[in-house]
Amino acid sequence: MLKTVHLASDHAGVALKSTLIEHLATQGYAIQNHGANSIQSCDYPVYAQALCKAVLAHGDLGILICGTGLGMSMMANRFRGIRAAVCTNELLASTSRRHNNANVLCLGERIVGVGLALAIVDTFLQSKFEGGRHQGRLAMLDCNLDG
Ligand code: RB5
């Protein structure tokens, strides 16, 4: 059974998010949209936080979209257990899953065109973590860096 995919964006990612929701719906994915739902200027951390909490609570995958993908990824990666990857091509999308077990894909609507974004999303969702030598490295990501 296909899992739920969580999506969220700021104002700069709303259009691409709508396209992705339609695309994923046709593939039978269950979708949860955590906003934003308008092009009125808003703050990406709010939406990244909502999505990351849901991804962690349910063990699902998420997609965050802003203008560049950068702000979303910075916010997402502050959550222990979130491994967010900004991807601008299919190799990054595949490797982020296979090696890094990324659970959040970050896209920049101002960076990638729609066709490439769809290919990145499909690759990300279809790729699987390879485990093995990568597992211990992921555990090292969860160290305490506070001092
Ligand atoms: C909004 O203009 C833009 O700064 C935001 O969408 C994102 O790209 C930030 O990283």
PDB file of N, CA and C and ligand atoms in Angstrom, residues 10-12 44 66-72 110, ligand 1:
ATOM      1  N   ASP A  10       5.666  27.563   1.438  1.00  0.00           N
ATOM      2  CA  ASP A  10       5.322  28.948   1.721  1.00  0.00           C
ATOM      3  C   ASP A  10       4.665  29.514   0.460  1.00  0.00           C
ATOM      4  N   HIS A  11       4.486  30.839   0.432  1.00  0.00           N
ATOM      5  CA  HIS A  11       3.832  31.478  -0.724  1.00  0.00           C
ATOM      6  C   HIS A  11       4.598  31.220  -2.018  1.00  0.00           C
ATOM      7  N   ALA A  12       5.921  31.104  -1.920  1.00  0.00           N
ATOM      8  CA  ALA A  12       6.756  30.945  -3.115  1.00  0.00           C
ATOM      9  C   ALA A  12       6.732  29.529  -3.665  1.00  0.00           C
ATOM     10  N   TYR A  44       8.120  30.626   5.978  1.00  0.00           N
ATOM     11  CA  TYR A  44       8.331  29.194   5.719  1.00  0.00           C
ATOM     12  C   TYR A  44       8.560  28.348   6.974  1.00  0.00           C
ATOM     13  N   CYS A  66       9.733  25.882  -1.069  1.00  0.00           N
ATOM     14  CA  CYS A  66       9.760  27.344  -0.939  1.00  0.00           C
ATOM     15  C   CYS A  66      10.403  27.876  -2.212  1.00  0.00           C
ATOM     16  N   GLY A  67      10.871  29.109  -2.185  1.00  0.00           N
ATOM     17  CA  GLY A  67      11.457  29.657  -3.403  1.00  0.00           C
ATOM     18  C   GLY A  67      12.682  28.882  -3.844  1.00  0.00           C
ATOM     19  N   THR A  68      13.517  28.540  -2.874  1.00  0.00           N
ATOM     20  CA  THR A  68      14.788  27.867  -3.181  1.00  0.00           C
ATOM     21  C   THR A  68      14.906  26.451  -2.617  1.00  0.00           C
ATOM     22  N   GLY A  69      14.083  26.131  -1.637  1.00  0.00           N
ATOM     23  CA  GLY A  69      14.239  24.886  -0.880  1.00  0.00           C
ATOM     24  C   GLY A  69      15.146  25.044   0.325  1.00  0.00           C
ATOM     25  N   LEU A  70      15.901  26.128   0.369  1.00  0.00           N
ATOM     26  CA  LEU A  70      16.937  26.276   1.396  1.00  0.00           C
ATOM     27  C   LEU A  70      16.369  26.559   2.781  1.00  0.00           C
ATOM     28  N   GLY A  71      15.513  27.566   2.880  1.00  0.00           N
ATOM     29  CA  GLY A  71      14.956  27.893   4.198  1.00  0.00           C
ATOM     30  C   GLY A  71      14.189  26.720   4.775  1.00  0.00           C
ATOM     31  N   MET A  72      13.424  26.062   3.935  1.00  0.00           N
ATOM     32  CA  MET A  72      12.664  24.892   4.399  1.00  0.00           C
ATOM     33  C   MET A  72      13.609  23.818   4.945  1.00  0.00           C
ATOM     34  N   ARG A 110      11.549  28.294  -7.550  1.00  0.00           N
ATOM     35  CA  ARG A 110      12.264  29.250  -8.408  1.00  0.00           C
ATOM     36  C   ARG A 110      13.542  28.644  -8.991  1.00  0.00           C
TER      37      ARG A 110
HETATM   38  C1  RB5 B   1      10.634  33.871  -0.128  1.00  0.00           C
HETATM   39  O1  RB5 B   1      10.855  35.011  -0.875  1.00  0.00           O
HETATM   40  C2  RB5 B   1      11.885  33.029  -0.076  1.00  0.00           C
HETATM   41  O2  RB5 B   1      12.870  33.665   0.678  1.00  0.00           O
HETATM   42  C3  RB5 B   1      11.584  31.676   0.509  1.00  0.00           C
HETATM   43  O3  RB5 B   1      10.578  31.076  -0.240  1.00  0.00           O
HETATM   44  C4  RB5 B   1      12.723  30.674   0.512  1.00  0.00           C
HETATM   45  O4  RB5 B   1      13.329  30.609  -0.733  1.00  0.00           O
HETATM   46  C5  RB5 B   1      13.683  30.807   1.602  1.00  0.00           C
HETATM   47  O5  RB5 B   1      14.621  30.002   1.751  1.00  0.00           O
END
